PDB file of C-alpha atoms and ligand atoms in Angstrom:
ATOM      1  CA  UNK A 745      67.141 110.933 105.980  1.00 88.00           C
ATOM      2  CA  UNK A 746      70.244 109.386 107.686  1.00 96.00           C
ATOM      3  CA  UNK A 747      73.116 107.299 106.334  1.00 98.00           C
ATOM      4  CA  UNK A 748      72.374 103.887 107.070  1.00 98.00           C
ATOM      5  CA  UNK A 749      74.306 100.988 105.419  1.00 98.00           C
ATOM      6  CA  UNK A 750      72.407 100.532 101.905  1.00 97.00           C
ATOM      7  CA  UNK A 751      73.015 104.184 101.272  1.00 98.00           C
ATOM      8  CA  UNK A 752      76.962 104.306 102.307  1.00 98.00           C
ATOM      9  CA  UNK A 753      77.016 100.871  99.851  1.00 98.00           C
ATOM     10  CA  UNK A 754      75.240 103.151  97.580  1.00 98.00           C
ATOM     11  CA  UNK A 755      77.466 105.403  97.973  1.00 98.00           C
ATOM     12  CA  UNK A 756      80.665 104.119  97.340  1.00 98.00           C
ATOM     13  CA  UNK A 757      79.144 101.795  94.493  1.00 98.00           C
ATOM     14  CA  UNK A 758      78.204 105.302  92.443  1.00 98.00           C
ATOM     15  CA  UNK A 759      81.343 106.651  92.822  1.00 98.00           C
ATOM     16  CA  UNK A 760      82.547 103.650  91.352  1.00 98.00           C
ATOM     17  CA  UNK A 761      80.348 103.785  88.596  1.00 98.00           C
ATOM     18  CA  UNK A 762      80.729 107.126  88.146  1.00 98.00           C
ATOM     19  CA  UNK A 763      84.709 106.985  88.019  1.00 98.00           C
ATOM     20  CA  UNK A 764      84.604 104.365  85.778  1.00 98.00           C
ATOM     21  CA  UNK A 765      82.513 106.593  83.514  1.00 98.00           C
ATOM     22  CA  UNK A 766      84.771 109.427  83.966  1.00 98.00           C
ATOM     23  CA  UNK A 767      87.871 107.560  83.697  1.00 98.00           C
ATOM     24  CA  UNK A 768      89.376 108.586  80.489  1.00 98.00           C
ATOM     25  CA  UNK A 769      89.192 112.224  81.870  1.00 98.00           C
ATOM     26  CA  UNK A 770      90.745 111.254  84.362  1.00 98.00           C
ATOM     27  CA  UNK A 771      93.743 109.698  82.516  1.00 97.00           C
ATOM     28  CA  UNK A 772      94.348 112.597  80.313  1.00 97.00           C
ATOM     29  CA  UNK A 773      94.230 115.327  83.438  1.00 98.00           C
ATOM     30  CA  UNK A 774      96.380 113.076  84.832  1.00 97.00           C
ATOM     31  CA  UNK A 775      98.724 112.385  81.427  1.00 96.00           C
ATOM     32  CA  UNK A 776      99.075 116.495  81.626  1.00 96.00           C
ATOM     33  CA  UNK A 777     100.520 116.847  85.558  1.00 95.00           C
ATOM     34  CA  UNK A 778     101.636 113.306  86.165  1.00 95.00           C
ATOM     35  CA  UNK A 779     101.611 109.778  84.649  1.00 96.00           C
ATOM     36  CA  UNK A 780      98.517 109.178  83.483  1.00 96.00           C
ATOM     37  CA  UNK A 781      97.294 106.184  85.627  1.00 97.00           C
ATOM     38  CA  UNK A 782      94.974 108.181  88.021  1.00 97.00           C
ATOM     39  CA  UNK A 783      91.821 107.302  86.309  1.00 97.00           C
ATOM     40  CA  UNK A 784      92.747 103.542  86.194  1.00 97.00           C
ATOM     41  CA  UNK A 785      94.248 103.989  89.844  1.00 97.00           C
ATOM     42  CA  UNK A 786      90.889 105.070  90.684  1.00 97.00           C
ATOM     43  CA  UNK A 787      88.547 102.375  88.644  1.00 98.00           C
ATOM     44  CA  UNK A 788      90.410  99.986  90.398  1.00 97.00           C
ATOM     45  CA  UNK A 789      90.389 100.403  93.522  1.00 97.00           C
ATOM     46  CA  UNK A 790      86.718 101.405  93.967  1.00 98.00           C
ATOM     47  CA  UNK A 791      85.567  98.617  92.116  1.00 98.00           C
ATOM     48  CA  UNK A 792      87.557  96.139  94.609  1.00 98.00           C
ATOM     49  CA  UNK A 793      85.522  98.364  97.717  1.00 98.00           C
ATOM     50  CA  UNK A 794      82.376  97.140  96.100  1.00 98.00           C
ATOM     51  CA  UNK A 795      83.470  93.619  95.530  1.00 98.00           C
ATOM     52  CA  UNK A 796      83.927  93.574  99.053  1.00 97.00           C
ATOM     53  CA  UNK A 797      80.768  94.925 100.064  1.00 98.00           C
ATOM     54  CA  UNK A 798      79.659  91.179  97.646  1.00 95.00           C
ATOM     55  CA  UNK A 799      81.657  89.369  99.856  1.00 96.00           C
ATOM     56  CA  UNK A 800      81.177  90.489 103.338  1.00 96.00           C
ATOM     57  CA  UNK A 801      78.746  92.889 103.400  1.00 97.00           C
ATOM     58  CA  UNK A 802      79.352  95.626 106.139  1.00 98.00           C
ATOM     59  CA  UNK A 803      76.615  96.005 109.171  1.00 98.00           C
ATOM     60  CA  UNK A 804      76.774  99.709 109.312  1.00 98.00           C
ATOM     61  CA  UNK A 805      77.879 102.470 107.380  1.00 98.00           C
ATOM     62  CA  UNK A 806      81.036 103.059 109.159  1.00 98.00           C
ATOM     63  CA  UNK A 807      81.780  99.358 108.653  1.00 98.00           C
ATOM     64  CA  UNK A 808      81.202 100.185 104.470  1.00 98.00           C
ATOM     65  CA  UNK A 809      83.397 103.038 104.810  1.00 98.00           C
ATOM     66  CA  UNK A 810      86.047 101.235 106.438  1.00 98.00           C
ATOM     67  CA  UNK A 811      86.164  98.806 104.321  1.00 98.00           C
ATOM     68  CA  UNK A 812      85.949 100.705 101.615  1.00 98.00           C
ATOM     69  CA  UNK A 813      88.899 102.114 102.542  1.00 98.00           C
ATOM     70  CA  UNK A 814      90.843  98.745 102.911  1.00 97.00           C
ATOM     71  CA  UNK A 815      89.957  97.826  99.275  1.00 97.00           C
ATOM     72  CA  UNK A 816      91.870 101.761  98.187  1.00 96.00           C
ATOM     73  CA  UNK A 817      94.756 101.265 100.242  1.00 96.00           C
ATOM     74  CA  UNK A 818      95.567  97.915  98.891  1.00 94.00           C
ATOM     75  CA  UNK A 819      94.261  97.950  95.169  1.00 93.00           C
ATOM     76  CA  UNK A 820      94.556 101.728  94.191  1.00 91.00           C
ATOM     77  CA  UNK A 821      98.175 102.175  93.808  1.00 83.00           C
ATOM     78  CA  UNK A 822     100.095 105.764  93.301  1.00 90.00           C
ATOM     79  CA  UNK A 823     100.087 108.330  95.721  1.00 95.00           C
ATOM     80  CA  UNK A 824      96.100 108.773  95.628  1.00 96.00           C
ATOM     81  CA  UNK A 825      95.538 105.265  96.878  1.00 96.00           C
ATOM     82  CA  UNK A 826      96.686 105.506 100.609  1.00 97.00           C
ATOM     83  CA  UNK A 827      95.165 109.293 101.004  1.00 98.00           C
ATOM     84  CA  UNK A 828      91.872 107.887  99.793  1.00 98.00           C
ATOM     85  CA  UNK A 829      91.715 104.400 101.656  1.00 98.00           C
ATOM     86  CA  UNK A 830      93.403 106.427 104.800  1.00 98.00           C
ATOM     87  CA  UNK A 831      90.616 108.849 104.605  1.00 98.00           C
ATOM     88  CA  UNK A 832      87.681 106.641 104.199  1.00 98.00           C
ATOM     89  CA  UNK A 833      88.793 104.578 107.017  1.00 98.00           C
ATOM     90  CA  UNK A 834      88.958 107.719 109.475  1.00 98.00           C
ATOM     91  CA  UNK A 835      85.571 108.355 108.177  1.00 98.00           C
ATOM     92  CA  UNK A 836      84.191 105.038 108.941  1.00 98.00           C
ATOM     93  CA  UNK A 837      85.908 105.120 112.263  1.00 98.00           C
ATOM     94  CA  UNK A 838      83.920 108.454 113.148  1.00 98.00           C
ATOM     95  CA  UNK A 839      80.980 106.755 112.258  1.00 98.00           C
ATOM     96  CA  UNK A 840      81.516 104.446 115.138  1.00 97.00           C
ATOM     97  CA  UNK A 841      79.236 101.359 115.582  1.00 96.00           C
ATOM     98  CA  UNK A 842      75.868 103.321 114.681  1.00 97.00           C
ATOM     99  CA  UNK A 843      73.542 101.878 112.154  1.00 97.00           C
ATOM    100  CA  UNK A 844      72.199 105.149 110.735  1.00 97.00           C
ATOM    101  CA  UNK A 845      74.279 108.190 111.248  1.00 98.00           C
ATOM    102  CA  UNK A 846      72.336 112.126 111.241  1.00 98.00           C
ATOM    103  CA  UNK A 847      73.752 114.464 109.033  1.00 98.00           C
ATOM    104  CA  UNK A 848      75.913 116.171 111.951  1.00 98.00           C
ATOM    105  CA  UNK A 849      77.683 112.904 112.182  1.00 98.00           C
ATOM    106  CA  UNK A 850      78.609 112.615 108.545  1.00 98.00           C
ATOM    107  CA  UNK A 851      79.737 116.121 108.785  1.00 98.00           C
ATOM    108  CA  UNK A 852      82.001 114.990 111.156  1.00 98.00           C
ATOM    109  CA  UNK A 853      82.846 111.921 109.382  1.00 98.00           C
ATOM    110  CA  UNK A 854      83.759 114.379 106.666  1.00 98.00           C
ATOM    111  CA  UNK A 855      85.975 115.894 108.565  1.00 98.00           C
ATOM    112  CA  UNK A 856      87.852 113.258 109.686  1.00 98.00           C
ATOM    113  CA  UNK A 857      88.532 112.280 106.116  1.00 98.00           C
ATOM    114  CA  UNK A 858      89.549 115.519 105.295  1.00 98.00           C
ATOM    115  CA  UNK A 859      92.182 115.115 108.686  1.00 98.00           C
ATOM    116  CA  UNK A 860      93.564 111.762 107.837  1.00 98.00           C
ATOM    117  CA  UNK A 861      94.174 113.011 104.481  1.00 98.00           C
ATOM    118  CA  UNK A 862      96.148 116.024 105.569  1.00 98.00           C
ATOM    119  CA  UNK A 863      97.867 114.329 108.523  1.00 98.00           C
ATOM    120  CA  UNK A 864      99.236 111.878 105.609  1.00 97.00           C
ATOM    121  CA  UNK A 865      99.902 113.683 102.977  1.00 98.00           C
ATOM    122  CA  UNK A 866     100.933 117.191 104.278  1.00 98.00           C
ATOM    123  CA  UNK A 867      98.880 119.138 101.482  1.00 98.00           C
ATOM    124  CA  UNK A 868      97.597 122.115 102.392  1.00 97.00           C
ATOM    125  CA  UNK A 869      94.933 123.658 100.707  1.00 98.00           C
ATOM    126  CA  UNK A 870      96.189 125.771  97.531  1.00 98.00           C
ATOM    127  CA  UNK A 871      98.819 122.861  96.948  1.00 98.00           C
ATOM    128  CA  UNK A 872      96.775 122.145  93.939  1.00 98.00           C
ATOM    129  CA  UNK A 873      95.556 118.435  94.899  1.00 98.00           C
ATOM    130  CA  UNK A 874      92.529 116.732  96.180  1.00 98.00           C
ATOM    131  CA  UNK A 875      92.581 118.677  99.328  1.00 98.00           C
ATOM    132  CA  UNK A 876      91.768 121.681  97.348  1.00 98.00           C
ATOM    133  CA  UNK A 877      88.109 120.013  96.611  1.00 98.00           C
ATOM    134  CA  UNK A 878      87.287 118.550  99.930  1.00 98.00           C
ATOM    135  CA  UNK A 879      88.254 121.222 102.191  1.00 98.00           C
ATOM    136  CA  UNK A 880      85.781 123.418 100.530  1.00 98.00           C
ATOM    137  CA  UNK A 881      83.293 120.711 100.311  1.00 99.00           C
ATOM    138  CA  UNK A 882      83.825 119.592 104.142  1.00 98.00           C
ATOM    139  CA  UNK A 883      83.248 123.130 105.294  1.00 98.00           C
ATOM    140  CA  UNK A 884      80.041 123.714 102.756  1.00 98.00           C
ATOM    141  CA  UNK A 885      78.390 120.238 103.981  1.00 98.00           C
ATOM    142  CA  UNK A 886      79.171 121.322 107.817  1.00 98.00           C
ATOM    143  CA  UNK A 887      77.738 125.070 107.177  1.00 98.00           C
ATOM    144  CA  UNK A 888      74.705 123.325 105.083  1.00 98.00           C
ATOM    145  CA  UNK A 889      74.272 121.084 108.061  1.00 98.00           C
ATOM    146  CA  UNK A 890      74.305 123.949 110.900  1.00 98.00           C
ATOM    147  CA  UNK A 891      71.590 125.726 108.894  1.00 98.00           C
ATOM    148  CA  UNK A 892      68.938 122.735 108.889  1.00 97.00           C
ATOM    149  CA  UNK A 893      70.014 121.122 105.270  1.00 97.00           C
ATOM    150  CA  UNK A 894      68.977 117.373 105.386  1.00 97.00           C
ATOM    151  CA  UNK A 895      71.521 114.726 104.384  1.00 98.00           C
ATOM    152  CA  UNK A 896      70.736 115.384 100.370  1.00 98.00           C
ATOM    153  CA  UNK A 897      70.908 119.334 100.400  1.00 98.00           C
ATOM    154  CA  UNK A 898      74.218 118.724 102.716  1.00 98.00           C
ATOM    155  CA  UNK A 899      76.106 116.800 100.126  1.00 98.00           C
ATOM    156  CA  UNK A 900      75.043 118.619  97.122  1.00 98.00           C
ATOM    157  CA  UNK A 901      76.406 121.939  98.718  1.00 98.00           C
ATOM    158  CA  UNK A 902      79.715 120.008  98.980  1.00 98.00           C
ATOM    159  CA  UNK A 903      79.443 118.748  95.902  1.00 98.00           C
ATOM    160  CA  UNK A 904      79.306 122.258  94.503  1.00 98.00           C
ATOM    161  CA  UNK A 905      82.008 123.506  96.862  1.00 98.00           C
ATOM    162  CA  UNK A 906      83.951 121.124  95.890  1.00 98.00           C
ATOM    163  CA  UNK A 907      83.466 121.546  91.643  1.00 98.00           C
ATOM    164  CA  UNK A 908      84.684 125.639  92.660  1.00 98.00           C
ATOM    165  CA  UNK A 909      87.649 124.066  94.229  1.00 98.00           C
ATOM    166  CA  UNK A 910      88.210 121.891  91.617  1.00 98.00           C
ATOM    167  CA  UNK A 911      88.056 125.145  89.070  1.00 98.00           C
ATOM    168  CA  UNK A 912      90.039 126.765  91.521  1.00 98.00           C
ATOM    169  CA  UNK A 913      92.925 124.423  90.957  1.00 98.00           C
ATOM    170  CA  UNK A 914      93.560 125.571  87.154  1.00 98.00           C
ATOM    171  CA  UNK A 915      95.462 128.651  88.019  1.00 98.00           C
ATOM    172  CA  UNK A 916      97.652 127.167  91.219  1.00 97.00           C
ATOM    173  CA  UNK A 917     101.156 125.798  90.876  1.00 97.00           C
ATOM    174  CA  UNK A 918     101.460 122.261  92.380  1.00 96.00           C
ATOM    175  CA  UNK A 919     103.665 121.931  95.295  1.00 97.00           C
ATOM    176  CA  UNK A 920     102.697 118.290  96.689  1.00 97.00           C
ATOM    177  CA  UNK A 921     102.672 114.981  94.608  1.00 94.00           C
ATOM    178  CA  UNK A 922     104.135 114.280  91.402  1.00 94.00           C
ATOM    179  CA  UNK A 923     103.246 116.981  89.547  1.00 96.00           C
ATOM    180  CA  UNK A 924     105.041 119.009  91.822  1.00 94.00           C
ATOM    181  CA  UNK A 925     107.770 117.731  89.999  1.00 93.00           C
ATOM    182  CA  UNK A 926     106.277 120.091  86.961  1.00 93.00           C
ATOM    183  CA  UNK A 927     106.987 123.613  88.376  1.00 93.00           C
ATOM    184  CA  UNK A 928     105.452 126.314  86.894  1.00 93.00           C
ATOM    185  CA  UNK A 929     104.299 123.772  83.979  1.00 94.00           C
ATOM    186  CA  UNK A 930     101.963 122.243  86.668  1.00 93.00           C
ATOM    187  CA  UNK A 931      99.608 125.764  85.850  1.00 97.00           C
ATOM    188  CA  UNK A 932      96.861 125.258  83.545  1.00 97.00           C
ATOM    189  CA  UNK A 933      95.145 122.103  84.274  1.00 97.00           C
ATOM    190  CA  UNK A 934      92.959 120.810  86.942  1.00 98.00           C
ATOM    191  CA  UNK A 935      94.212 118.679  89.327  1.00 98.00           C
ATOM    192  CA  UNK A 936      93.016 114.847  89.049  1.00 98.00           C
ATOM    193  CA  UNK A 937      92.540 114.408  92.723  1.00 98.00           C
ATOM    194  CA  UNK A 938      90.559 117.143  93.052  1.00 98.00           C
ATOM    195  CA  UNK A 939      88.503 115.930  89.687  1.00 98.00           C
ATOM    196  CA  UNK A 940      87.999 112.606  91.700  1.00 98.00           C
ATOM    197  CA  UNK A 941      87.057 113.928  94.840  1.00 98.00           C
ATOM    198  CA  UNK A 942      84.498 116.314  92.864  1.00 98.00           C
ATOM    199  CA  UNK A 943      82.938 112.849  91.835  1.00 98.00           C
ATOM    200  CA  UNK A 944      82.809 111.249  94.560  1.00 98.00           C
ATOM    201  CA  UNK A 945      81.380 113.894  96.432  1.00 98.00           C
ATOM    202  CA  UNK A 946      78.918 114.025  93.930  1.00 98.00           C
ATOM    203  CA  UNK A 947      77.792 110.335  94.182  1.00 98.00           C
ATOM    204  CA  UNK A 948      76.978 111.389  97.926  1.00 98.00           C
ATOM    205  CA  UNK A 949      74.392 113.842  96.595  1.00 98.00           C
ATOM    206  CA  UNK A 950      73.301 111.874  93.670  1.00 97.00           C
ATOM    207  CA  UNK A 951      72.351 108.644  95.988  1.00 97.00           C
ATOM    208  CA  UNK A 952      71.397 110.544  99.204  1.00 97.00           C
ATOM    209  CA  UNK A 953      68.609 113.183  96.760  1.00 94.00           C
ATOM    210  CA  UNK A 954      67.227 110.048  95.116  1.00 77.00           C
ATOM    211  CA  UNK A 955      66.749 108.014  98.523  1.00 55.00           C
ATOM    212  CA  UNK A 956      64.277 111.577  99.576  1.00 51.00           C
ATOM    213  CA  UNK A 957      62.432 111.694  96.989  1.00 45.00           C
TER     214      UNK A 957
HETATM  215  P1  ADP B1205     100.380 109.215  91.527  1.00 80.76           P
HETATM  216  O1  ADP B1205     100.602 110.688  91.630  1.00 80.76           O
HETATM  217  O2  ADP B1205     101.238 108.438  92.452  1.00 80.76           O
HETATM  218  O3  ADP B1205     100.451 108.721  90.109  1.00 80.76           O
HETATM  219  P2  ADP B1205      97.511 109.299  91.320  1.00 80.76           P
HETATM  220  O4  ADP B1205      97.742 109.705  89.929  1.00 80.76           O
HETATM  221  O5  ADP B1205      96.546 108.183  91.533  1.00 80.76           O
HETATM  222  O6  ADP B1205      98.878 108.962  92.045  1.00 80.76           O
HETATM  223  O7  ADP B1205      96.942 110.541  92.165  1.00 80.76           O
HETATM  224  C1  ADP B1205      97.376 111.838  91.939  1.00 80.76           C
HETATM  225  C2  ADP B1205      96.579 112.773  92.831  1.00 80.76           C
HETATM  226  O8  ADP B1205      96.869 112.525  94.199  1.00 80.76           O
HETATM  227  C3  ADP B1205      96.911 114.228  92.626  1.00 80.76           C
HETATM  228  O9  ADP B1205      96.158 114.785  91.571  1.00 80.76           O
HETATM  229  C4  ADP B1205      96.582 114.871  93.966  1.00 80.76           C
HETATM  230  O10 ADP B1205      95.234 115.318  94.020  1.00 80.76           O
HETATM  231  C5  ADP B1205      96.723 113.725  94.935  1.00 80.76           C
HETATM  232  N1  ADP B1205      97.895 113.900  95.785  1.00 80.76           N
HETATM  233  C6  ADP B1205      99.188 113.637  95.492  1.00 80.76           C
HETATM  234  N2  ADP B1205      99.974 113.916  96.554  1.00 80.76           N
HETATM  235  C7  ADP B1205      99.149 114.391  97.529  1.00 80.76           C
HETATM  236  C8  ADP B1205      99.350 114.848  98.872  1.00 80.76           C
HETATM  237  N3  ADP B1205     100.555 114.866  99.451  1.00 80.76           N
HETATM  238  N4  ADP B1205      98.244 115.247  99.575  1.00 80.76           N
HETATM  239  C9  ADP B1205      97.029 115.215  99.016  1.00 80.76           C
HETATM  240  N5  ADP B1205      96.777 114.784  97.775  1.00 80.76           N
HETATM  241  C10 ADP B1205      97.829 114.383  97.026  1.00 80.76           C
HETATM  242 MG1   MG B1206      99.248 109.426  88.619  1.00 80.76          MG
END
């Protein structure tokens, strides 16, 4: 299968479910390296992407990602807020115009997220934040992709990837974001980005397996 517009609304309205579900966990990893808000931070903002979708629903699936990523930037708040709406909007962008995009072009779309989220917030991977889970899970999905995986096998690589990067986190001392501000008491916990990214990368697989079968 491709991405074509119900799926990338399907999409984005999982992770929102999804987050919402999750959102206490996300609070307390949060409440251990920061301030606590990035499970609200998160609830809210995806839930205004799919009220837009209710008001103006998108022709395409770059058109859902981009304004998916309008609703994050301006309703998300905290540092996570502007990565995440900045990256969903390069993503959409990638897409272009097309109404159903192959795997290889969500690949790249993937990778233009991951870009716009580096280019803005300088994180590098091993900084202990969100990059840590979608780097891993850009590469997988690409690597997946180059050996013949359709759209659903694609994601749920990345989805894996990125859980191990999210694991991965636990050990590493943050050096970007506010629980940089930690030190060495940053060690110990996963980092909530990385947590959110792991679900949202997992509503990709969840929505794009179902739609195969
Ligand atoms: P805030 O830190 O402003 O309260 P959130 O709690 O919503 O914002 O988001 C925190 C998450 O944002 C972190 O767990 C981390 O994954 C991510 N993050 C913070 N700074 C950066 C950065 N410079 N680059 C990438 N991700 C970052
Ligand atoms: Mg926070």
């Amino acid at each position: 299968m491709n991405l074509d517009t119900r799926t990338a609304v399907a999409w984005i309205t999982r992770a929102a479910d999804d987050v919402r579900a999750d959102e206490a966990r996300l609070t307390s990893l949060d409440a251990a390296v920061g301030d606590g808000d990035h499970g609200a931070n998160m609830t809210r903002g995806l839930a205004a992407a799919t009220a837009s979708f209710a008001e103006k629903p998108p022709a395409t699936p770059g058109a859902v990602l981009v304004a998916a990523g309008r609703s994050l930037v301006a309703k998300t708040g905290g540092a996570s807020g502007p990565l995440y709406g900045t990256g969903l909007r390069k993503a959409g962008k990638a897409l272009g115009e097309a109404e159903q995009a192959e795997p290889a072009a969500v690949a790249e779309a993937l990778q233009a997220m991951l870009d716009g989220i580096r280019e803005l917030g300088e994180a590098a991977e091993g900084d202990k934040t969100m990059i840590d889970a979608l780097a891993p899970a850009v590469a997988a999905f690409r690597d997946a992709v180059d050996d013949g995986a359709d759209l659903g096998a694609a994601a749920r690589a990345a989805a894996d990837a990125a859980e191990e990067g999210l694991a991965a986190t636990v050990p590493l001392q943050a050096r970007k974001g506010r629980a940089s501000y930690l030190g060495a008491r940053s060690v110990g916990h996963e980092d909530p980005g990385a947590a959110s990214t792991t679900l949202v990368l997992r509503a990709l697989a969840e929505v794009t397996t179902e739609d195969a079968a």
